[in-house]
Amino acid sequence: VMQIPSPFNLIGSRYEHYQGVVWYRRFFRVPQSSKGKFVKLVFQGVNYFTDVWVNEFYVGYHEGGFTPFVFDISSYLNYSSDNLIAVRVDNIPWGVSKAIVPYAVCDWKNYGGIYREVYLEIAEPVHIDRVDVISKKLDELVDLEVRIVVSNHDTVAHKASLTLEIYGVLIVAENIIVISPVEVIDLNNQVLPTTLIGEVEVEPGEFRVVRAILRDLDIRRWSPSNPILYIAKVVLYVEDCFIEDFYVQFGVRDVRVNAIHLLLNGEPVFLKGLARHEEYPDTGRTVTVEKIYQDLQVIKEMGANWIRTSHYPNHPYTYILTDRLGLLVWEEIPVYWFDEEGFSIQLVRGIARQMLLEMVFRDYNRASIIIWGLANECSGYKWRVKFLNELVQ
């Protein structure tokens, strides 16, 4: 029996030095009331290759150890009896193949297994997949673009309508580590009243992007000294019936570079900070929001305004908290110590590009992230330049 989430090769354990294949099996039940709904299996982080079966049906696979992935398992489930999930994880040893990311033997541990949370999400067939908030103008008043992705997993078309509200955020000691945006919303500070932003027909199997431009909003900029945040609340109706509300924490800031300075909201900013590895003696790379918060508090107390989350995407809670605490962030994909051959392989395989997209889509609304890192301490100038040019396109 193994506690999940947890690496299978913790320091001091029987399998501390093992890198290879591990199988997981678990029985679970899904309520009968969920039949006909969209059931999504979510993995927040598994290292490195993952194959998944549900009730002996092969669901799919994922490659990469630091970014999330999901599977639609609605059609594989038994809604009146037990279900069996089987997961095969292959933690390939570093130094045996340049096809994986990362591949070089380095000075930290290659933890394997289901080391971040895995869970089910159950939604109506037509639902909101994501909401992104983009600042378009940052003058005294702010223009925002809000993009909402709505998907239809039903067999017939549906008419969907969406409303939007924007509120301020109220962070206090009692709620700062509560991840749900609903728990930090300030209902006494409504920036945008309920506004109809879109009515669309969504065909079966279709993903529709609804865009809305909001002009001249009284929204203040986020900064380390004043980490002001907001909550966007999007409500979905299908055939005029309420389906769900969807909340997103966001902030707005402007980041630029001139010939001399890094500019944050038009002012030069000097980065005072450090790099933080996501690793603990007792739990390896498995973390809790409490541990993350303790680390970030120490960093703030040191007088830092900036953190590099090492050479791989950290747990998503990290960046929700850096937003709230006011820490600038450099987040990057695990492309380190690559040579020309490693870069040339990735230009064909595209796994590093996949990781970049998964990282950016996961953390898109985080105001604290000002740099996306693409590579670290690598050689091979010719292929490195080709690789970097492809990723920035």
CSV table of C-alpha atoms in Angstrom, one decimal:
chain,number,residue,atom,x,y,z
A,1,VAL,CA,0.0,0.0,0.0
A,2,MET,CA,1.4,3.4,-1.0
A,3,GLN,CA,0.2,6.8,0.1
A,4,ILE,CA,-0.7,9.0,-3.0
A,5,PRO,CA,0.7,11.6,-3.7
A,6,SER,CA,4.2,10.5,-2.9
A,7,PRO,CA,7.4,9.6,-4.8
A,8,PHE,CA,8.1,5.8,-4.8
A,9,ASN,CA,11.8,6.4,-4.2
A,10,LEU,CA,11.9,8.6,-1.1
A,11,ILE,CA,15.2,9.1,0.6
A,12,GLY,CA,15.6,6.4,3.3
A,13,SER,CA,13.0,4.1,1.8
A,14,ARG,CA,13.5,0.6,0.5
A,15,TYR,CA,13.4,1.8,-3.1
A,16,GLU,CA,15.5,5.0,-2.6
A,17,HIS,CA,17.8,4.3,-5.5
A,18,TYR,CA,15.3,2.7,-7.9
A,19,GLN,CA,14.5,4.4,-11.2
A,20,GLY,CA,12.2,2.4,-13.4
A,21,VAL,CA,8.6,1.1,-13.8
A,22,VAL,CA,6.0,1.1,-11.0
A,23,TRP,CA,2.4,0.0,-11.2
A,24,TYR,CA,-0.5,1.5,-9.3
A,25,ARG,CA,-4.0,0.0,-8.9
A,26,ARG,CA,-7.0,1.3,-7.0
A,27,PHE,CA,-10.8,0.7,-6.9
A,28,PHE,CA,-13.1,3.6,-6.7
A,29,ARG,CA,-16.8,4.5,-7.1
A,30,VAL,CA,-18.6,7.3,-9.0
A,31,PRO,CA,-22.1,8.3,-8.0
A,32,GLN,CA,-25.0,7.1,-10.2
A,33,SER,CA,-26.0,10.8,-10.4
A,34,SER,CA,-22.8,11.4,-12.5
A,35,LYS,CA,-23.9,9.2,-15.4
A,36,GLY,CA,-24.3,11.3,-18.5
A,37,LYS,CA,-21.9,14.0,-17.2
A,38,PHE,CA,-18.4,14.8,-18.2
A,39,VAL,CA,-15.9,13.0,-15.9
A,40,LYS,CA,-12.3,14.1,-16.1
A,41,LEU,CA,-9.3,12.3,-14.5
A,42,VAL,CA,-6.7,14.9,-13.5
A,43,PHE,CA,-3.0,14.3,-12.7
A,44,GLN,CA,-1.1,17.3,-11.4
A,45,GLY,CA,2.3,15.7,-11.7
A,46,VAL,CA,3.7,12.2,-12.5
A,47,ASN,CA,7.3,11.4,-13.3
A,48,TYR,CA,8.0,10.4,-16.1
A,49,PHE,CA,6.0,8.3,-18.6
A,50,THR,CA,2.4,7.6,-17.6
A,51,ASP,CA,0.0,5.0,-19.1
A,52,VAL,CA,-3.6,4.8,-17.7
A,53,TRP,CA,-6.2,2.1,-17.9
A,54,VAL,CA,-9.8,2.4,-16.5
A,55,ASN,CA,-11.7,-0.9,-16.2
A,56,GLU,CA,-9.1,-2.5,-18.5
A,57,PHE,CA,-9.7,0.1,-21.2
A,58,TYR,CA,-6.6,1.9,-22.3
A,59,VAL,CA,-7.3,5.6,-21.7
A,60,GLY,CA,-4.0,7.2,-22.9
A,61,TYR,CA,-0.5,8.3,-21.9
A,62,HIS,CA,1.5,11.4,-21.0
A,63,GLU,CA,5.2,12.2,-21.1
A,64,GLY,CA,6.8,14.7,-18.7
A,65,GLY,CA,7.2,14.9,-14.9
A,66,PHE,CA,6.3,18.5,-13.9
A,67,THR,CA,3.1,19.6,-15.7
A,68,PRO,CA,-0.5,18.5,-15.4
A,69,PHE,CA,-2.6,16.3,-17.8
A,70,VAL,CA,-6.1,15.1,-18.0
A,71,PHE,CA,-8.2,12.3,-19.5
A,72,ASP,CA,-11.9,12.1,-20.3
A,73,ILE,CA,-13.0,8.8,-18.7
A,74,SER,CA,-16.8,9.3,-18.9
A,75,SER,CA,-17.3,6.4,-21.3
A,76,TYR,CA,-15.1,3.9,-19.4
A,77,LEU,CA,-16.9,4.1,-16.0
A,78,ASN,CA,-19.3,1.8,-14.2
A,79,TYR,CA,-21.8,4.0,-12.3
A,80,SER,CA,-23.4,1.3,-10.3
A,81,SER,CA,-20.3,-0.7,-9.1
A,82,ASP,CA,-16.6,-0.6,-8.5
A,83,ASN,CA,-14.2,0.9,-11.1
A,84,LEU,CA,-10.5,-0.1,-11.4
A,85,ILE,CA,-7.8,2.3,-12.4
A,86,ALA,CA,-4.3,1.1,-13.3
A,87,VAL,CA,-1.4,3.4,-13.8
A,88,ARG,CA,2.0,2.4,-15.1
A,89,VAL,CA,4.7,5.0,-14.4
A,90,ASP,CA,8.2,4.6,-16.0
A,91,ASN,CA,10.7,6.9,-14.3
A,92,ILE,CA,13.5,6.5,-16.8
A,93,PRO,CA,17.0,6.9,-15.2
A,94,TRP,CA,18.9,10.1,-16.2
A,95,GLY,CA,21.9,9.6,-18.4
A,96,VAL,CA,20.6,6.7,-20.5
A,97,SER,CA,18.7,8.5,-23.2
A,98,LYS,CA,18.8,12.0,-24.6
A,99,ALA,CA,15.2,11.7,-25.8
A,100,ILE,CA,13.7,12.5,-22.4
A,101,VAL,CA,13.4,15.9,-20.7
A,102,PRO,CA,15.5,16.3,-18.6
A,103,TYR,CA,18.1,13.7,-19.5
A,104,ALA,CA,21.4,14.7,-17.8
A,105,VAL,CA,22.5,13.4,-14.5
A,106,CYS,CA,22.5,16.3,-12.1
A,107,ASP,CA,23.0,17.2,-8.5
A,108,TRP,CA,19.4,16.6,-7.3
A,109,LYS,CA,17.2,13.5,-7.1
A,110,ASN,CA,15.2,12.0,-9.9
A,111,TYR,CA,12.0,11.3,-7.9
A,112,GLY,CA,9.5,9.0,-9.7
A,113,GLY,CA,5.8,8.1,-9.4
A,114,ILE,CA,2.5,9.9,-8.8
A,115,TYR,CA,4.0,12.6,-6.6
A,116,ARG,CA,1.3,15.3,-7.0
A,117,GLU,CA,-2.5,15.1,-6.6
A,118,VAL,CA,-4.7,12.9,-8.7
A,119,TYR,CA,-8.5,13.3,-8.6
A,120,LEU,CA,-11.8,13.3,-10.6
A,121,GLU,CA,-13.6,16.4,-11.8
A,122,ILE,CA,-17.3,16.0,-12.7
A,123,ALA,CA,-19.0,18.6,-14.8
A,124,GLU,CA,-22.1,19.0,-17.0
A,125,PRO,CA,-21.7,18.0,-20.7
A,126,VAL,CA,-21.5,21.7,-21.6
A,127,HIS,CA,-19.1,23.5,-19.2
A,128,ILE,CA,-16.3,26.1,-18.9
A,129,ASP,CA,-12.8,24.7,-19.4
A,130,ARG,CA,-10.8,27.8,-18.6
A,131,VAL,CA,-10.9,31.6,-18.2
A,132,ASP,CA,-7.9,33.8,-19.1
A,133,VAL,CA,-7.6,37.5,-18.3
A,134,ILE,CA,-5.3,39.7,-20.5
A,135,SER,CA,-4.5,43.3,-19.8
A,136,LYS,CA,-4.8,45.4,-23.1
A,137,LYS,CA,-4.3,48.9,-21.7
A,138,LEU,CA,-2.8,49.9,-18.4
A,139,ASP,CA,-3.4,53.7,-18.1
A,140,GLU,CA,-5.2,55.4,-15.2
A,141,LEU,CA,-8.1,53.1,-16.2
A,142,VAL,CA,-7.6,49.6,-17.5
A,143,ASP,CA,-8.8,47.6,-20.5
A,144,LEU,CA,-9.0,43.9,-20.2
A,145,GLU,CA,-9.7,41.0,-22.6
A,146,VAL,CA,-11.4,38.0,-21.1
A,147,ARG,CA,-11.3,34.7,-23.0
A,148,ILE,CA,-13.6,31.9,-21.9
A,149,VAL,CA,-13.3,28.4,-23.4
A,150,VAL,CA,-16.6,26.5,-23.4
A,151,SER,CA,-16.8,22.8,-24.5
A,152,ASN,CA,-19.7,20.6,-25.5
A,153,HIS,CA,-19.4,16.9,-24.8
A,154,ASP,CA,-23.0,16.1,-25.5
A,155,THR,CA,-24.4,14.5,-28.7
A,156,VAL,CA,-26.5,17.6,-29.7
A,157,ALA,CA,-25.8,21.3,-30.1
A,158,HIS,CA,-26.5,23.7,-27.2
A,159,LYS,CA,-27.0,27.5,-26.8
A,160,ALA,CA,-24.7,28.8,-24.2
A,161,SER,CA,-24.7,32.3,-22.6
A,162,LEU,CA,-22.1,33.8,-20.3
A,163,THR,CA,-22.0,36.6,-17.7
A,164,LEU,CA,-19.0,38.1,-16.0
A,165,GLU,CA,-18.4,39.9,-12.7
A,166,ILE,CA,-15.1,41.2,-11.3
A,167,TYR,CA,-14.4,41.7,-7.6
A,168,GLY,CA,-11.5,42.7,-5.5
A,169,VAL,CA,-9.6,40.2,-3.3
A,170,LEU,CA,-9.4,40.4,0.5
A,171,ILE,CA,-6.4,38.5,1.9
A,172,VAL,CA,-6.0,38.0,5.6
A,173,ALA,CA,-4.0,35.6,7.8
A,174,GLU,CA,-7.0,33.2,8.0
A,175,ASN,CA,-7.4,32.7,4.2
A,176,ILE,CA,-4.1,33.4,2.6
A,177,ILE,CA,-3.4,29.7,2.0
A,178,VAL,CA,-7.0,28.8,1.0
A,179,ILE,CA,-6.6,28.1,-2.7
A,180,SER,CA,-10.2,28.5,-3.8
A,181,PRO,CA,-10.8,32.0,-5.2
A,182,VAL,CA,-14.2,32.0,-3.7
A,183,GLU,CA,-12.7,32.1,-0.2
A,184,VAL,CA,-10.7,35.3,-0.9
A,185,ILE,CA,-13.3,37.3,-2.9
A,186,ASP,CA,-14.2,40.7,-1.5
A,187,LEU,CA,-17.9,41.1,-2.2
A,188,ASN,CA,-17.8,44.7,-1.0
A,189,ASN,CA,-15.5,45.6,-3.8
A,190,GLN,CA,-17.2,45.0,-7.1
A,191,VAL,CA,-15.3,46.4,-10.0
A,192,LEU,CA,-17.6,45.1,-12.8
A,193,PRO,CA,-21.3,44.4,-12.2
A,194,THR,CA,-23.0,41.4,-13.8
A,195,THR,CA,-22.4,41.8,-17.6
A,196,LEU,CA,-23.6,39.6,-20.4
A,197,ILE,CA,-20.5,38.9,-22.5
A,198,GLY,CA,-21.5,36.2,-25.0
A,199,GLU,CA,-24.2,34.0,-26.5
A,200,VAL,CA,-22.9,31.1,-28.6
A,201,GLU,CA,-24.1,27.9,-30.2
A,202,VAL,CA,-21.8,25.1,-29.3
A,203,GLU,CA,-21.8,22.0,-31.6
A,204,PRO,CA,-21.2,18.5,-30.3
A,205,GLY,CA,-17.5,17.9,-29.6
A,206,GLU,CA,-16.8,21.6,-30.1
A,207,PHE,CA,-14.6,24.0,-28.1
A,208,ARG,CA,-15.7,27.6,-28.4
A,209,VAL,CA,-13.6,30.6,-27.3
A,210,VAL,CA,-15.7,33.6,-26.2
A,211,ARG,CA,-13.9,36.9,-26.1
A,212,ALA,CA,-15.0,40.1,-24.3
A,213,ILE,CA,-13.2,43.4,-24.2
A,214,LEU,CA,-13.8,45.4,-21.0
A,215,ARG,CA,-12.9,49.1,-21.2
A,216,ASP,CA,-12.0,51.7,-18.6
A,217,LEU,CA,-12.1,49.6,-15.5
A,218,ASP,CA,-10.9,50.9,-12.1
A,219,ILE,CA,-8.3,48.3,-11.6
A,220,ARG,CA,-4.9,48.9,-9.8
A,221,ARG,CA,-1.6,47.3,-10.8
A,222,TRP,CA,0.0,44.4,-9.0
A,223,SER,CA,3.5,44.8,-7.6
A,224,PRO,CA,5.7,43.1,-4.9
A,225,SER,CA,5.1,46.0,-2.6
A,226,ASN,CA,1.3,46.1,-3.3
A,227,PRO,CA,0.1,42.7,-4.5
A,228,ILE,CA,-3.4,43.8,-5.5
A,229,LEU,CA,-5.5,40.9,-7.0
A,230,TYR,CA,-8.9,40.5,-8.4
A,231,ILE,CA,-11.4,37.7,-9.0
A,232,ALA,CA,-13.2,37.1,-12.3
A,233,LYS,CA,-16.5,35.3,-11.9
A,234,VAL,CA,-18.0,33.8,-15.0
A,235,VAL,CA,-21.4,32.2,-15.0
A,236,LEU,CA,-22.6,29.7,-17.6
A,237,TYR,CA,-26.2,29.2,-18.7
A,238,VAL,CA,-27.3,26.6,-21.2
A,239,GLU,CA,-30.7,27.1,-22.8
A,240,ASP,CA,-31.2,29.8,-20.1
A,241,CYS,CA,-30.6,27.3,-17.2
A,242,PHE,CA,-27.8,27.9,-14.7
A,243,ILE,CA,-25.0,25.4,-15.2
A,244,GLU,CA,-22.0,26.6,-13.2
A,245,ASP,CA,-20.0,29.5,-12.0
A,246,PHE,CA,-16.2,29.7,-12.5
A,247,TYR,CA,-13.8,31.8,-10.5
A,248,VAL,CA,-10.3,32.9,-11.5
A,249,GLN,CA,-7.7,34.9,-9.4
A,250,PHE,CA,-5.7,37.4,-11.5
A,251,GLY,CA,-3.7,40.6,-11.3
A,252,VAL,CA,-2.5,43.1,-13.9
A,253,ARG,CA,1.0,44.5,-14.3
A,254,ASP,CA,3.2,45.7,-17.1
A,255,VAL,CA,6.7,44.1,-17.7
A,256,ARG,CA,9.1,45.6,-20.2
A,257,VAL,CA,12.9,45.8,-20.9
A,258,ASN,CA,14.7,48.8,-22.1
A,259,ALA,CA,18.4,49.2,-22.9
A,260,ILE,CA,19.3,49.3,-19.2
A,261,HIS,CA,16.5,48.2,-16.9
A,262,LEU,CA,13.8,45.7,-16.3
A,263,LEU,CA,10.7,47.8,-15.9
A,264,LEU,CA,7.7,46.8,-13.8
A,265,ASN,CA,4.7,49.1,-14.3
A,266,GLY,CA,7.0,51.6,-16.0
A,267,GLU,CA,9.5,51.7,-13.1
A,268,PRO,CA,13.0,50.1,-12.9
A,269,VAL,CA,13.0,47.0,-10.6
A,270,PHE,CA,16.1,45.4,-9.1
A,271,LEU,CA,15.6,41.6,-8.6
A,272,LYS,CA,16.6,40.5,-5.1
A,273,GLY,CA,16.0,36.9,-4.6
A,274,LEU,CA,17.0,33.2,-4.8
A,275,ALA,CA,16.3,29.9,-6.4
A,276,ARG,CA,14.0,27.4,-4.6
A,277,HIS,CA,14.0,23.6,-5.2
A,278,GLU,CA,10.7,21.8,-4.5
A,279,GLU,CA,12.1,19.1,-2.3
A,280,TYR,CA,11.8,18.0,1.4
A,281,PRO,CA,13.7,15.3,3.4
A,282,ASP,CA,10.5,13.5,4.5
A,283,THR,CA,8.2,13.8,1.4
A,284,GLY,CA,10.6,14.4,-1.5
A,285,ARG,CA,8.9,16.4,-4.2
A,286,THR,CA,5.5,16.0,-2.7
A,287,VAL,CA,4.5,19.3,-1.0
A,288,THR,CA,1.6,20.8,0.8
A,289,VAL,CA,0.3,24.3,0.6
A,290,GLU,CA,1.4,24.8,4.2
A,291,LYS,CA,5.0,23.9,3.4
A,292,ILE,CA,5.0,26.1,0.3
A,293,TYR,CA,3.7,29.0,2.3
A,294,GLN,CA,6.3,28.6,5.1
A,295,ASP,CA,9.1,28.6,2.5
A,296,LEU,CA,7.8,31.7,0.8
A,297,GLN,CA,7.4,33.5,4.1
A,298,VAL,CA,11.0,32.9,4.9
A,299,ILE,CA,12.0,34.3,1.5
A,300,LYS,CA,9.8,37.4,2.1
A,301,GLU,CA,11.4,37.9,5.5
A,302,MET,CA,14.8,37.9,3.9
A,303,GLY,CA,13.8,41.0,2.0
A,304,ALA,CA,13.6,39.3,-1.4
A,305,ASN,CA,11.2,40.4,-4.1
A,306,TRP,CA,12.0,37.6,-6.6
A,307,ILE,CA,12.2,33.8,-6.8
A,308,ARG,CA,13.3,31.4,-9.4
A,309,THR,CA,11.4,28.2,-9.0
A,310,SER,CA,14.5,26.2,-10.0
A,311,HIS,CA,14.6,24.3,-13.3
A,312,TYR,CA,11.1,22.9,-13.5
A,313,PRO,CA,7.5,24.0,-12.9
A,314,ASN,CA,6.7,23.9,-9.2
A,315,HIS,CA,3.4,22.9,-7.7
A,316,PRO,CA,0.6,25.2,-9.0
A,317,TYR,CA,-0.1,26.4,-5.4
A,318,THR,CA,3.3,28.0,-5.4
A,319,TYR,CA,2.3,30.6,-8.0
A,320,ILE,CA,-1.1,31.3,-6.4
A,321,LEU,CA,0.8,32.2,-3.2
A,322,THR,CA,3.5,34.3,-4.9
A,323,ASP,CA,0.7,36.3,-6.4
A,324,ARG,CA,-0.7,36.9,-2.9
A,325,LEU,CA,2.6,37.5,-1.1
A,326,GLY,CA,4.1,39.7,-3.8
A,327,LEU,CA,7.1,37.8,-5.1
A,328,LEU,CA,8.2,38.1,-8.7
A,329,VAL,CA,8.8,34.7,-10.4
A,330,TRP,CA,11.0,33.1,-13.0
A,331,GLU,CA,9.4,29.8,-14.0
A,332,GLU,CA,11.0,27.4,-16.5
A,333,ILE,CA,10.8,24.0,-18.2
A,334,PRO,CA,13.4,21.3,-17.2
A,335,VAL,CA,15.7,21.8,-20.2
A,336,TYR,CA,19.1,22.0,-18.5
A,337,TRP,CA,22.6,20.7,-19.5
A,338,PHE,CA,21.4,19.9,-23.0
A,339,ASP,CA,24.0,19.5,-25.8
A,340,GLU,CA,23.6,19.8,-29.6
A,341,GLU,CA,22.2,16.3,-29.9
A,342,GLY,CA,19.7,16.8,-27.1
A,343,PHE,CA,18.4,20.0,-28.8
A,344,SER,CA,18.2,18.4,-32.2
A,345,ILE,CA,16.2,15.5,-30.8
A,346,GLN,CA,13.7,17.9,-29.2
A,347,LEU,CA,13.2,19.8,-32.4
A,348,VAL,CA,11.9,16.4,-33.8
A,349,ARG,CA,10.1,15.0,-30.7
A,350,GLY,CA,8.6,18.3,-29.4
A,351,ILE,CA,8.3,17.2,-25.7
A,352,ALA,CA,10.0,20.4,-24.4
A,353,ARG,CA,7.6,22.5,-26.4
A,354,GLN,CA,4.7,20.4,-25.0
A,355,MET,CA,6.0,21.1,-21.5
A,356,LEU,CA,6.2,24.8,-22.2
A,357,LEU,CA,2.6,25.0,-23.4
A,358,GLU,CA,1.4,22.9,-20.4
A,359,MET,CA,3.3,25.2,-18.0
A,360,VAL,CA,2.0,28.4,-19.6
A,361,PHE,CA,-1.6,27.3,-19.9
A,362,ARG,CA,-1.6,26.1,-16.3
A,363,ASP,CA,-0.1,29.4,-14.9
A,364,TYR,CA,-1.4,31.9,-17.4
A,365,ASN,CA,-3.3,34.1,-15.0
A,366,ARG,CA,-0.5,34.4,-12.4
A,367,ALA,CA,0.6,38.1,-12.2
A,368,SER,CA,3.7,37.2,-10.3
A,369,ILE,CA,5.3,35.3,-13.2
A,370,ILE,CA,7.4,37.7,-15.2
A,371,ILE,CA,9.8,35.3,-17.0
A,372,TRP,CA,9.3,32.0,-18.7
A,373,GLY,CA,12.6,30.1,-18.8
A,374,LEU,CA,13.4,27.9,-21.8
A,375,ALA,CA,16.8,26.5,-21.1
A,376,ASN,CA,19.6,26.5,-18.5
A,377,GLU,CA,23.4,26.0,-18.7
A,378,CYS,CA,23.3,24.3,-22.1
A,379,SER,CA,25.9,23.9,-24.8
A,380,GLY,CA,25.6,23.5,-28.6
A,381,TYR,CA,25.1,27.0,-30.0
A,382,LYS,CA,23.7,26.1,-33.4
A,383,TRP,CA,21.0,23.7,-32.3
A,384,ARG,CA,20.3,25.7,-29.1
A,385,VAL,CA,19.5,28.8,-31.2
A,386,LYS,CA,17.2,26.8,-33.5
A,387,PHE,CA,15.4,25.3,-30.4
A,388,LEU,CA,14.9,28.6,-28.7
A,389,ASN,CA,13.7,30.3,-31.9
A,390,GLU,CA,11.1,27.5,-32.3
A,391,LEU,CA,9.8,27.8,-28.7
A,392,VAL,CA,9.4,31.6,-28.8
A,393,GLN,CA,7.3,31.5,-31.9
